[in-house]
PDB file of C-alpha atoms in Angstrom:
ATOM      1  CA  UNK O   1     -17.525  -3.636 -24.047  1.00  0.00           C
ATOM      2  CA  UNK O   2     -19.566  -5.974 -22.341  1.00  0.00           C
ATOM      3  CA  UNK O   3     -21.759  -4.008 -19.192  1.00  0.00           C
ATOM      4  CA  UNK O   4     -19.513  -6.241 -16.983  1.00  0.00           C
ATOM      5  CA  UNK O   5     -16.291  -4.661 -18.111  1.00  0.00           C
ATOM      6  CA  UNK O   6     -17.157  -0.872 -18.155  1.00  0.00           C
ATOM      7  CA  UNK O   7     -18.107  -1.402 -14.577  1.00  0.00           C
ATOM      8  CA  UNK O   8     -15.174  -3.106 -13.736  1.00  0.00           C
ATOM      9  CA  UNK O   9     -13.333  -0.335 -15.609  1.00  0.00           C
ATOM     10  CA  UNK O  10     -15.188   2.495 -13.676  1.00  0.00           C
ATOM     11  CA  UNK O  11     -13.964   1.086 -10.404  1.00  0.00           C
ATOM     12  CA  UNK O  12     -10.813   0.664 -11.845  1.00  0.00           C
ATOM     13  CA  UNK O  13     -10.279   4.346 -12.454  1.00  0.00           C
ATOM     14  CA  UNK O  14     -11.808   5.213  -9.233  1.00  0.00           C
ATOM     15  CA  UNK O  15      -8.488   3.995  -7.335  1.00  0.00           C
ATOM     16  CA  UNK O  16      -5.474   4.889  -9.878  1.00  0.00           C
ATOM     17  CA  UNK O  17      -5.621   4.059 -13.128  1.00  0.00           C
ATOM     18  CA  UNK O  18      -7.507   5.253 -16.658  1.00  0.00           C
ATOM     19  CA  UNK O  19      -5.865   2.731 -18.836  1.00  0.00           C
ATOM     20  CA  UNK O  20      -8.536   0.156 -19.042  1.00  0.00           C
ATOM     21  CA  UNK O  21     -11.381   1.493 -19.061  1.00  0.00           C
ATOM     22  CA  UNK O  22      -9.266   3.725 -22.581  1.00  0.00           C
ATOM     23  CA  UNK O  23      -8.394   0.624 -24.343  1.00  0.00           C
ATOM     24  CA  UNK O  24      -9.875  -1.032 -26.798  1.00  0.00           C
ATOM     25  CA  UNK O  25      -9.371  -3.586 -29.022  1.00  0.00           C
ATOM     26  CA  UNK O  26      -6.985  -3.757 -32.022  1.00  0.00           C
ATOM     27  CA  UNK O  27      -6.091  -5.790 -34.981  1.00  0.00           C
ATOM     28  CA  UNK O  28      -2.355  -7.056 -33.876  1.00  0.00           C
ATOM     29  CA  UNK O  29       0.275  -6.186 -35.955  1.00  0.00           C
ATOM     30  CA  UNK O  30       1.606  -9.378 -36.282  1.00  0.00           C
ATOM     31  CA  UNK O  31      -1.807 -11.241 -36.985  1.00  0.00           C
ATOM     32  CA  UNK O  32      -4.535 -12.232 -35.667  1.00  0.00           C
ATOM     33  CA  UNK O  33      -4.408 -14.190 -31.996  1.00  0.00           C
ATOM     34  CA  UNK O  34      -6.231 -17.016 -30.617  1.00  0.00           C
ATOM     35  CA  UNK O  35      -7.959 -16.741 -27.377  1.00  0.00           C
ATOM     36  CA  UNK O  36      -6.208 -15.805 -24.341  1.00  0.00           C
ATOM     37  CA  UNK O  37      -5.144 -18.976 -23.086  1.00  0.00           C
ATOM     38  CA  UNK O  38      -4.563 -20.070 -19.288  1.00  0.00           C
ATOM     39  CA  UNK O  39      -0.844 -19.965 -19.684  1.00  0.00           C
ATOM     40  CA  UNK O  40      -1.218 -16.348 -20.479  1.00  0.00           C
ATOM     41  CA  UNK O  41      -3.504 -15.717 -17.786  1.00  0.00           C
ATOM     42  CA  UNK O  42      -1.558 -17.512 -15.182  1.00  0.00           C
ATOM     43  CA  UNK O  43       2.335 -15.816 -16.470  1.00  0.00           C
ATOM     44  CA  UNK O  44       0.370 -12.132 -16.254  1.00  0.00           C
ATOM     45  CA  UNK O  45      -1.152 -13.325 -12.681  1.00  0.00           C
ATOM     46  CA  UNK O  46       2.265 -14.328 -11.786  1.00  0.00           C
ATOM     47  CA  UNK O  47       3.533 -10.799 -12.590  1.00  0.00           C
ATOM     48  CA  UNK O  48       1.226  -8.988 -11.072  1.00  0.00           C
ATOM     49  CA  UNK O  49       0.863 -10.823  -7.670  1.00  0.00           C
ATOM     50  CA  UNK O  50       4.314 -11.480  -7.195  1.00  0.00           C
ATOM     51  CA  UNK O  51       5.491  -8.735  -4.662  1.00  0.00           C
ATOM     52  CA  UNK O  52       2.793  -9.846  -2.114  1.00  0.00           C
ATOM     53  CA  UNK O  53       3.016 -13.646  -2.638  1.00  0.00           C
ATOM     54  CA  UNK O  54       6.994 -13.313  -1.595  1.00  0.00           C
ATOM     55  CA  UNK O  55       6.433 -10.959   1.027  1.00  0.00           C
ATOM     56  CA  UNK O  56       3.774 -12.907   2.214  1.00  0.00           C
ATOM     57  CA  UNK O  57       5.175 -16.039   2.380  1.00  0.00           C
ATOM     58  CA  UNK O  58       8.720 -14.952   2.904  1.00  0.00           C
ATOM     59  CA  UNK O  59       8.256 -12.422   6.133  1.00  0.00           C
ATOM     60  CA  UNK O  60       4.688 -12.900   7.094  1.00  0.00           C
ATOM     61  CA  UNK O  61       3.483 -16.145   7.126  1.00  0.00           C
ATOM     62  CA  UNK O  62       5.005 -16.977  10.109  1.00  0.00           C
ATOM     63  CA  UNK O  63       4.309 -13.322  12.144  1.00  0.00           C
ATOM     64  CA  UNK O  64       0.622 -14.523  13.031  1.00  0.00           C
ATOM     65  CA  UNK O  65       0.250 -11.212  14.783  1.00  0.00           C
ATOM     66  CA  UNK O  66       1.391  -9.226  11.339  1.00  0.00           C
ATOM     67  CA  UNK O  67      -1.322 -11.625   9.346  1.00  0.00           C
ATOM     68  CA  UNK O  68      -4.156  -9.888  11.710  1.00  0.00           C
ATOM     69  CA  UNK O  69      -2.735  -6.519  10.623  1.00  0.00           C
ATOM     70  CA  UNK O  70      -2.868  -7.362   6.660  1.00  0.00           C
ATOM     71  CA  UNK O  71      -6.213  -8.234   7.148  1.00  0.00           C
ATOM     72  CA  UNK O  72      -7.261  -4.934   8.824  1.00  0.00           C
ATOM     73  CA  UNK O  73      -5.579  -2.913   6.794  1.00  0.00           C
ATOM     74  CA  UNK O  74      -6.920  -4.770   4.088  1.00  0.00           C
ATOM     75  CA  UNK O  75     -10.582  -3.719   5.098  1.00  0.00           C
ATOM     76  CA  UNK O  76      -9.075  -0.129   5.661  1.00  0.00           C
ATOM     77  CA  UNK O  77      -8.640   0.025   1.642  1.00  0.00           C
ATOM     78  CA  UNK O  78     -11.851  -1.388   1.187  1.00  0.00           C
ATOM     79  CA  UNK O  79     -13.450   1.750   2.977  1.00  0.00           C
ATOM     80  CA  UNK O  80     -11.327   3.884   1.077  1.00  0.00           C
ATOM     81  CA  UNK O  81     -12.295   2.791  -2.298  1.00  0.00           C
ATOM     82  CA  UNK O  82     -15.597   2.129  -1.404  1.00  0.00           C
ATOM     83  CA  UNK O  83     -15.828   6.399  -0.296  1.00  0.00           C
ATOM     84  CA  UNK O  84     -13.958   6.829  -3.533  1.00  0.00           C
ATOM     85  CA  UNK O  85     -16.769   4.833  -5.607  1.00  0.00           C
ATOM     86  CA  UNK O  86     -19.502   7.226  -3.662  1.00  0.00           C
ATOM     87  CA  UNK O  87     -17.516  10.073  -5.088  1.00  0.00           C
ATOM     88  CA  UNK O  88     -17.461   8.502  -8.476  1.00  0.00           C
ATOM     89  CA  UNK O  89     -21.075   8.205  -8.548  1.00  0.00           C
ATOM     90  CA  UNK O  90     -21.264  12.298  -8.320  1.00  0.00           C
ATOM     91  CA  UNK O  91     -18.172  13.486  -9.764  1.00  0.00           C
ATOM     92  CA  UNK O  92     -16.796  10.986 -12.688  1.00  0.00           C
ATOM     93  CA  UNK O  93     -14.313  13.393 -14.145  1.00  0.00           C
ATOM     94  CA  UNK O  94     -10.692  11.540 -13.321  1.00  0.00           C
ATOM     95  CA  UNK O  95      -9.155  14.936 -12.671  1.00  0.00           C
ATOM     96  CA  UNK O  96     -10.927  15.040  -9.983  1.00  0.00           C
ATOM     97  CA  UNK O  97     -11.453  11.112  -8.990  1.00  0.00           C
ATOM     98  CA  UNK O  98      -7.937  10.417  -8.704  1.00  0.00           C
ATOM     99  CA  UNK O  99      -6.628  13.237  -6.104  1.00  0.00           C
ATOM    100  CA  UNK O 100     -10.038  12.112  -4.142  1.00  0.00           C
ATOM    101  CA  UNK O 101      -9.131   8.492  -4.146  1.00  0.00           C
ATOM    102  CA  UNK O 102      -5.146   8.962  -2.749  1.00  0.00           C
ATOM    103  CA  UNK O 103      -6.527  11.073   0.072  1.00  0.00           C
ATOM    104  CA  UNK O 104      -8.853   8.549   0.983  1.00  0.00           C
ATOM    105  CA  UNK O 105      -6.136   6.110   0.978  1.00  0.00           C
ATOM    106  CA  UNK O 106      -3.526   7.524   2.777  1.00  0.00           C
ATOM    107  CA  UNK O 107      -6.441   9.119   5.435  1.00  0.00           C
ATOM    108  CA  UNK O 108      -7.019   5.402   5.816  1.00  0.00           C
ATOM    109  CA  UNK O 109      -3.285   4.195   6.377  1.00  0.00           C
ATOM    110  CA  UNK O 110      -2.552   7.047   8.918  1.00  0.00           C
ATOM    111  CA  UNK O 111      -6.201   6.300  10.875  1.00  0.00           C
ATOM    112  CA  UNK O 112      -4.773   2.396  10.800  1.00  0.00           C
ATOM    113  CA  UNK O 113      -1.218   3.271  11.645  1.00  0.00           C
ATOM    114  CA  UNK O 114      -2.285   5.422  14.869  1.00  0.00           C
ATOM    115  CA  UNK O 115      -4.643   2.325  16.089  1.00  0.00           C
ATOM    116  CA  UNK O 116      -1.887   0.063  15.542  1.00  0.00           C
ATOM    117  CA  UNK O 117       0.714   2.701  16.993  1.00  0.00           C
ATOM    118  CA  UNK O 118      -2.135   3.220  19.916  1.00  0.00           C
ATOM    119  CA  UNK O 119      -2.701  -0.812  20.311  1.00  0.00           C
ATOM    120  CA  UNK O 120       1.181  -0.746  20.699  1.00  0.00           C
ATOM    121  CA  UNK O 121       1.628   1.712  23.494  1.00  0.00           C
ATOM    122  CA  UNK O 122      -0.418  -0.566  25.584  1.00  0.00           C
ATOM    123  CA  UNK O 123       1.891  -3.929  24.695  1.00  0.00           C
ATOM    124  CA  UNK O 124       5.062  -1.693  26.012  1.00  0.00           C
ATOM    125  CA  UNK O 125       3.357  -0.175  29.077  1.00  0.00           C
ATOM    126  CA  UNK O 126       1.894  -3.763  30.074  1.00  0.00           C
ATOM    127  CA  UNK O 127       5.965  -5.045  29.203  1.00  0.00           C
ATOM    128  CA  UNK O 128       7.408  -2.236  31.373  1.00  0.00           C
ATOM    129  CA  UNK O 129       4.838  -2.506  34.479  1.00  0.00           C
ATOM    130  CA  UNK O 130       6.222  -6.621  34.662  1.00  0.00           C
ATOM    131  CA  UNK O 131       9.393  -5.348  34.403  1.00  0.00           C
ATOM    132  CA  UNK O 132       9.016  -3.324  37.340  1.00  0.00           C
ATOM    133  CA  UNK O 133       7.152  -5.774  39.337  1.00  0.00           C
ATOM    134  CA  UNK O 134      10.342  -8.008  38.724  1.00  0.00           C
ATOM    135  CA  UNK O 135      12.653  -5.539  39.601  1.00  0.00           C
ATOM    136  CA  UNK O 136      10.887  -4.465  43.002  1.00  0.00           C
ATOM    137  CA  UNK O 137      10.785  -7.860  44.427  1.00  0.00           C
ATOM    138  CA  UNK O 138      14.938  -7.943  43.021  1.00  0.00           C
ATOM    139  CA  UNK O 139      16.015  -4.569  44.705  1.00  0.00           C
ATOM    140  CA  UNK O 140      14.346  -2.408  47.357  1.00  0.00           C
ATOM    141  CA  UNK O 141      15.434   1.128  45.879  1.00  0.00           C
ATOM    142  CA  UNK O 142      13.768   2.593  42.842  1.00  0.00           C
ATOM    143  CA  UNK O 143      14.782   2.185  39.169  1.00  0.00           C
ATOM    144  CA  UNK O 144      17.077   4.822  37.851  1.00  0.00           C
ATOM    145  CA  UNK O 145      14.973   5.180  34.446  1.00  0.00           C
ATOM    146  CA  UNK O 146      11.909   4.778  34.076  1.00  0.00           C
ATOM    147  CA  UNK O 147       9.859   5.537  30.483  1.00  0.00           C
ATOM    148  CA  UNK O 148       7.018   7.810  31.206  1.00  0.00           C
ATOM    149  CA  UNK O 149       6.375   8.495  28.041  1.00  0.00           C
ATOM    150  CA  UNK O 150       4.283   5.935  27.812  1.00  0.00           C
ATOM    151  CA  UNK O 151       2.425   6.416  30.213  1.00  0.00           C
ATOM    152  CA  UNK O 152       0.300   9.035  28.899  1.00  0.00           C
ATOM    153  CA  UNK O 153      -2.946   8.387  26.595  1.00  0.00           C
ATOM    154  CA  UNK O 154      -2.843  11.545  24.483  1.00  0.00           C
ATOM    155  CA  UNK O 155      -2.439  11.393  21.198  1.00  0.00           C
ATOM    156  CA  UNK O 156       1.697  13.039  22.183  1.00  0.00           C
ATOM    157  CA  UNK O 157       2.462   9.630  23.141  1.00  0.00           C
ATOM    158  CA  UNK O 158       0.775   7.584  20.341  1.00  0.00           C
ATOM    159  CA  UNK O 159       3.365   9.996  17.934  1.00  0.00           C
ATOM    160  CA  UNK O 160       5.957   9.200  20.266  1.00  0.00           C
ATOM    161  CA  UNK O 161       9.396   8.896  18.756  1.00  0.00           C
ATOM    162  CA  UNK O 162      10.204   5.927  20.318  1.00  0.00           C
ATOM    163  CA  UNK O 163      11.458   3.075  18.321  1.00  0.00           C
ATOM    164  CA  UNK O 164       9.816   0.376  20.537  1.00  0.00           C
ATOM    165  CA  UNK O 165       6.312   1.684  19.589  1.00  0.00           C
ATOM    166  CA  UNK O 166       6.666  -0.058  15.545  1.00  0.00           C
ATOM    167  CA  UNK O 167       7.685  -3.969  14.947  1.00  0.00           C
ATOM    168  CA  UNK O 168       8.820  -4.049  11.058  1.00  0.00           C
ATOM    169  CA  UNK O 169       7.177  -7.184  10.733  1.00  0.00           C
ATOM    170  CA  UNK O 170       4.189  -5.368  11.962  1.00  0.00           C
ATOM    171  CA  UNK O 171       4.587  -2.290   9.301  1.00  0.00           C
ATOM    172  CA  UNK O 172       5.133  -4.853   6.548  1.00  0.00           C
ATOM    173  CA  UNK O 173       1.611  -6.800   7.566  1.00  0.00           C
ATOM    174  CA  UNK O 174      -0.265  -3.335   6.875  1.00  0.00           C
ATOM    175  CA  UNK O 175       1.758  -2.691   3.740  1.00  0.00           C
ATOM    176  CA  UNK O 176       0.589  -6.009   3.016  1.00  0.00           C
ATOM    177  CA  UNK O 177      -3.368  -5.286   3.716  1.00  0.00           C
ATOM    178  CA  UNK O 178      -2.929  -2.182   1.391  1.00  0.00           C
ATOM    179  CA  UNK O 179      -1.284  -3.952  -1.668  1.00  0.00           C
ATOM    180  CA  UNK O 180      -2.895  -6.955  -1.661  1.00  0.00           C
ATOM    181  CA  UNK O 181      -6.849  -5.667  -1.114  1.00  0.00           C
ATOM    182  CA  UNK O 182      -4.914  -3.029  -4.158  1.00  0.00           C
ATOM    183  CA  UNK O 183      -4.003  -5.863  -6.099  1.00  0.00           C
ATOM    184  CA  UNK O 184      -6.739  -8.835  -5.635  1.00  0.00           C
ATOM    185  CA  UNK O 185      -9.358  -6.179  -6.254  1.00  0.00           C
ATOM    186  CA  UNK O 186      -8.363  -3.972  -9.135  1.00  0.00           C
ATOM    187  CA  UNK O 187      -5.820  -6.639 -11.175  1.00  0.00           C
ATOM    188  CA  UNK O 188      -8.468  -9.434 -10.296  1.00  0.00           C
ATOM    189  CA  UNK O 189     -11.220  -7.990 -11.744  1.00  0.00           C
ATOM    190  CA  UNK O 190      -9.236  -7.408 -14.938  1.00  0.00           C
ATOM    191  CA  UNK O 191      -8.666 -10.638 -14.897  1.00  0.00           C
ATOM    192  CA  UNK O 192     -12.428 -12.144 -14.449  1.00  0.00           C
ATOM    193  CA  UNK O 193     -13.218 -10.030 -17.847  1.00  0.00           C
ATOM    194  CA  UNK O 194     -10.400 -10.999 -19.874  1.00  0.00           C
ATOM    195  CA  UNK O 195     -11.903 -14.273 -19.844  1.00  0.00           C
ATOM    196  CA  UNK O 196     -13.891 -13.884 -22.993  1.00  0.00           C
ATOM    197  CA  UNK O 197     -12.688 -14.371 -26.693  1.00  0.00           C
ATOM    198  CA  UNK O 198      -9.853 -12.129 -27.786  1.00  0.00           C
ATOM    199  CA  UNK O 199      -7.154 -10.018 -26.611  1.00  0.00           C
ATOM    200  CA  UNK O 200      -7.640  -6.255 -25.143  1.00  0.00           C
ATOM    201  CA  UNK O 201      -4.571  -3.872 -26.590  1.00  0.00           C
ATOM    202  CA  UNK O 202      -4.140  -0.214 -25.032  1.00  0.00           C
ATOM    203  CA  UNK O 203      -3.892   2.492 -27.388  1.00  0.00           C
ATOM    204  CA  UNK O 204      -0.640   3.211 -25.916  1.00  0.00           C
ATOM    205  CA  UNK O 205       1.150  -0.102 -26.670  1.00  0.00           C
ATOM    206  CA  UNK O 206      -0.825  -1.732 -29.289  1.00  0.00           C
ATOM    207  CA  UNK O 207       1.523  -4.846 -29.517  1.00  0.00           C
ATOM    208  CA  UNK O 208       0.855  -5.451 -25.377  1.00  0.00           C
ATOM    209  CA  UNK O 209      -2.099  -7.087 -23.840  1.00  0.00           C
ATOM    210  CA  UNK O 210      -3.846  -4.197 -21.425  1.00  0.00           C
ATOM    211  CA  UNK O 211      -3.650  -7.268 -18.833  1.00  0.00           C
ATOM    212  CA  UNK O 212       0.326  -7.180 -19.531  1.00  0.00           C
ATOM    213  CA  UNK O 213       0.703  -3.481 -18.817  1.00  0.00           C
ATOM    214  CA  UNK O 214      -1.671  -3.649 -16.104  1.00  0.00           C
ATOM    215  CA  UNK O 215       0.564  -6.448 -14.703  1.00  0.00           C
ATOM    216  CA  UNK O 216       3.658  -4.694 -14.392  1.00  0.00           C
ATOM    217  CA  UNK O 217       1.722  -1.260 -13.153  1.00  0.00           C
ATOM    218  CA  UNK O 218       0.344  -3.625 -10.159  1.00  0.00           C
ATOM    219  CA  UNK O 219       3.607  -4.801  -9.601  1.00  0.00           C
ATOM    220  CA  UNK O 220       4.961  -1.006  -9.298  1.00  0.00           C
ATOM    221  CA  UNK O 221       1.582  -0.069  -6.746  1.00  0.00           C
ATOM    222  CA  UNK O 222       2.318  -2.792  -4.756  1.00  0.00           C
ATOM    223  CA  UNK O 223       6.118  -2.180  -4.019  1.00  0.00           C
ATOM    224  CA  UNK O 224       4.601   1.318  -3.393  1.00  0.00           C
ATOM    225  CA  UNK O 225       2.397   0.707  -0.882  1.00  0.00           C
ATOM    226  CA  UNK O 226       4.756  -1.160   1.316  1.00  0.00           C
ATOM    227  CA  UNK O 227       7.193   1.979   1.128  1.00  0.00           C
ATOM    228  CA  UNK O 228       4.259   4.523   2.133  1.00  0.00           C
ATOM    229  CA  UNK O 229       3.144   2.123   5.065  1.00  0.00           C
ATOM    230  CA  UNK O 230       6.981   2.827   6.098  1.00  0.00           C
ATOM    231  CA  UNK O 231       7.080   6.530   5.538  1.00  0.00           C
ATOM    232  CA  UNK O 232       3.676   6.884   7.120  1.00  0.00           C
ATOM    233  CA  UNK O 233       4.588   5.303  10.480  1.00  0.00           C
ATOM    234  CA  UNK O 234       7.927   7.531  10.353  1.00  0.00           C
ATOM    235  CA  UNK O 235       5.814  10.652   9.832  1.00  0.00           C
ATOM    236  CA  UNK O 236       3.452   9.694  12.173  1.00  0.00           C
ATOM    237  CA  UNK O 237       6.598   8.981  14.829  1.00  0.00           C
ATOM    238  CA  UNK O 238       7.931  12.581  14.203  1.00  0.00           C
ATOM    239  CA  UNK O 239       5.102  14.535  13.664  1.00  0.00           C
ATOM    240  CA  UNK O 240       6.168  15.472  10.465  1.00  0.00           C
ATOM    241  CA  UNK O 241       3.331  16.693   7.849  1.00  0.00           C
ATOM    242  CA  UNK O 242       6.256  16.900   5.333  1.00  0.00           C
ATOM    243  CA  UNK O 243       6.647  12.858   5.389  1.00  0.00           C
ATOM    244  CA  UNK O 244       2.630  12.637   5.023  1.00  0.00           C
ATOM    245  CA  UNK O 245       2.707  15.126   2.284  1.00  0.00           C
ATOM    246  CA  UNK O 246       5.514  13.339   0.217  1.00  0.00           C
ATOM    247  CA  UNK O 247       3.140  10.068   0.684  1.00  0.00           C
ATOM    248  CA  UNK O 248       0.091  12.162  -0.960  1.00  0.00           C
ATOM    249  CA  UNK O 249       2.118  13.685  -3.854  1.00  0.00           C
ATOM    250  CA  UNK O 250       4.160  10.501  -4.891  1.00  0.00           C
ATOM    251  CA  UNK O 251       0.700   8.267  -4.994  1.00  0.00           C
ATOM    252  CA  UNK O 252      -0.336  11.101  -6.869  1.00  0.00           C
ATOM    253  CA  UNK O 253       2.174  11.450  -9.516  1.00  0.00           C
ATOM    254  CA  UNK O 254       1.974   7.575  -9.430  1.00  0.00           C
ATOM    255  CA  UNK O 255      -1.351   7.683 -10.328  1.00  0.00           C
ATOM    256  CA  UNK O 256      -1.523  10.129 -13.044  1.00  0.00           C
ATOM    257  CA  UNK O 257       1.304   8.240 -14.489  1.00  0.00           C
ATOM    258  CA  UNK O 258      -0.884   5.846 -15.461  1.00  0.00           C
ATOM    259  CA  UNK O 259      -3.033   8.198 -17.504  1.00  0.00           C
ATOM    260  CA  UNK O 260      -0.645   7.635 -20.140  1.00  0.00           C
ATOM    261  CA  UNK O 261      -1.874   4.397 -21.150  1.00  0.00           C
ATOM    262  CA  UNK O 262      -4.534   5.945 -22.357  1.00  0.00           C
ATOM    263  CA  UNK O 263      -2.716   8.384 -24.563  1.00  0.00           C
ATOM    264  CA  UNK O 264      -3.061   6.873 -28.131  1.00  0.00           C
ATOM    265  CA  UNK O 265       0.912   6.482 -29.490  1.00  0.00           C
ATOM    266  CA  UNK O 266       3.490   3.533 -29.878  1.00  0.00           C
ATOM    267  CA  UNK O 267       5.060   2.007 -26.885  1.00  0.00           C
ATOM    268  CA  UNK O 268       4.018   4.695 -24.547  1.00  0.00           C
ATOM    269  CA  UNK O 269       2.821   2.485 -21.756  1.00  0.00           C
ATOM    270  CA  UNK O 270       6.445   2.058 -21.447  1.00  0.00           C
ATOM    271  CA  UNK O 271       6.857   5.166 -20.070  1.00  0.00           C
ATOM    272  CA  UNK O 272       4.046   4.995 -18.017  1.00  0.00           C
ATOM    273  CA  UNK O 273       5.352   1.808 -16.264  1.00  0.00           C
ATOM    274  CA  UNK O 274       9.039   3.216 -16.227  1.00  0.00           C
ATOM    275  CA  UNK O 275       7.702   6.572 -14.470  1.00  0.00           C
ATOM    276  CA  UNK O 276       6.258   4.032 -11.815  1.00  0.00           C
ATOM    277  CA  UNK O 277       9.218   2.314 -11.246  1.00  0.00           C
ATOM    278  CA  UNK O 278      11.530   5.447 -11.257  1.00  0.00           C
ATOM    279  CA  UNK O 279       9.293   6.642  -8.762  1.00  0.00           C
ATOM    280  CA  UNK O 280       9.574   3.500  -6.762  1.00  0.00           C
ATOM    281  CA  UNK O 281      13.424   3.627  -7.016  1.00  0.00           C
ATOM    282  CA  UNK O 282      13.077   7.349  -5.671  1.00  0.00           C
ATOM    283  CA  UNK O 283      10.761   6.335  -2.751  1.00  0.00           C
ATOM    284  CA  UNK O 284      12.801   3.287  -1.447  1.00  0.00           C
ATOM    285  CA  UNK O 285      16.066   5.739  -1.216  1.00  0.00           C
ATOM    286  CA  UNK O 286      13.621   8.407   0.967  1.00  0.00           C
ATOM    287  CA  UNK O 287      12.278   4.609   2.559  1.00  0.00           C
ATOM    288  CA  UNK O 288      16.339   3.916   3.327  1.00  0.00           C
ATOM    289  CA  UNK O 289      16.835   7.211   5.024  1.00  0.00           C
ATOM    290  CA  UNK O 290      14.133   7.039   6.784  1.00  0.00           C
ATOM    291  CA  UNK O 291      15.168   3.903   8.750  1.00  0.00           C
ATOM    292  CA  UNK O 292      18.394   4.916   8.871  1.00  0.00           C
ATOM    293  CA  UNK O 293      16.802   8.283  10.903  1.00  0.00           C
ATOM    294  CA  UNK O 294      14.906   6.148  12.923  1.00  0.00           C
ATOM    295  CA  UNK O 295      15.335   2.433  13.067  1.00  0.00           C
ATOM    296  CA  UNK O 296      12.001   0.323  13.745  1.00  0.00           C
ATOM    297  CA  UNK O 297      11.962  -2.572  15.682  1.00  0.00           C
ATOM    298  CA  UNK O 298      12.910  -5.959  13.908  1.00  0.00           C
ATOM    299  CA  UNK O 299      11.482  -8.496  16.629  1.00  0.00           C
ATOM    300  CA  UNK O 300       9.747  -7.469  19.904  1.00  0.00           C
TER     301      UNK O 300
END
């Protein structure tokens, strides 16, 4: 390796993933190949980047309030893997580097959901007090319900159960913020070193590009980060440390799953990348319950 690339490969590992920084280079069974071209570059870019260029341009280009959001959250994951490279610095064993690095990442998505969820409380109480004002001047008696829940500034009422509190165009900006800082960051800097001559193979799929696997494991993280941003806010809603703690053990498991790729064998990042998606499969049914639970709000 270039200096460039094990750098890029230590940072790499410091979020969720050993398989780069693993690999190394291999004569290809089926001869030797050129360069990797731009058509290469650009399919494996398409890959990986997909989920958050539809989302993106599908739900949130047009939800200029939700674009703010990504771009908080966004920095949110910065601080996170910026802590996790301080750890790394100390402690570069991945055993311990990858539990470290989750926690730091879903600390950061609950701190961001309660300021949004905070931020939000104020929107609805500023809503209701005009809707009172226009109701006065309509009736002289009082209103038979009024929502003092919302009243309150304690941290009861940012948790509040109420569905009015989350917009899901909102919850999809910060799932958003999360993948793509995830995605730009990690994936991109593969990218910037596999600019050089030759092709880098893992030891777990010899025939496959590491830029290939690493493609479709993106692709898996990203889908994964909108679904915790879901369950997060739901936990958060219901006070429930059992939501929180299903976020911290699936991005676990999702992260060790990528260890395999750097178990030398034949076609075994296939089974790393199929234990992501399984795992996203199992997190969008918990994702589909949960909003069947408790509904957020579509459009407010």
């Amino acid at each position: 390796y270039p200096p460039s690339t094990t750098a890029c490969a230590s940072l790499y590992t410091s979020s969720h993933t050993l398989s780069l920084s693993l690999s190394q280079t291999h004569a290809h069974p089926f001869g030797v190949l050129p360069t990797m071209t731009l058509t290469f570059a650009l399919g494996a870019s398409a890959i990986a980047f997909a989920p958050i260029v539809a989302v993106f341009l599908v739900l949130i280009v047009k939800q200029p309030y939700a674009v703010i959001l990504s771009i908080g959250s966004s920095f949110f994951w910065l601080l996170a893997i910026s802590g996790t490279a301080l750890v790394n610095s100390v402690f570069s064993h991945w055993l311990l580097i990858i539990p470290v690095s989750v926690i730091l990442q879903e600390l950061l998505r609950v701190l961001f959901i309660i300021a949004y969820r905070r931020m939000r409380m104020t929107v609805v109480e500023e809503k209701e007090e005009e809707e009172e004002e226009e109701e006065e001047e309509e009736e002289d008696e009082g209103r038979h319900h009024a929502l003092h829940r919302f009243r309150s500034h304690s941290l009861y009422s940012i948790l509040s159960t109420d569905s009015s509190l989350s917009r899901l165009p909102d919850l999809t900006g910060i799932g958003l913020g999360f993948a793509a800082a995830s995605s730009f960051l990690m994936y991109g800097s593969v990218l910037w070193d596999a600019r050089g001559p030759g092709l880098l193979f893992s030891v777990a799929c010899p025939v496959l590009p590491i830029y290939l696997v690493s493609a479709f494991n993106n692709v898996a993280f990203s889908v994964l980060h909108f679904l915790w941003t879901y369950i997060a806010d739901y936990g958060l809603a219901q006070r429930s440390p059992v939501a929180i703690s299903l976020i911290i053990f699936s991005h676990v498991v999702a992260s060790f799953a990528t260890v395999i790729n750097s178990i030398e064998g034949e076609n075994l990042c296939a089974v790393s990348t199929g234990a992501l998606f399984a795992l996203c499969a199992v997190t969008s049914f918990v994702t589909f319950m949960v909003f069947r639970m408790r509904p957020v709000t579509p459009e407010a």
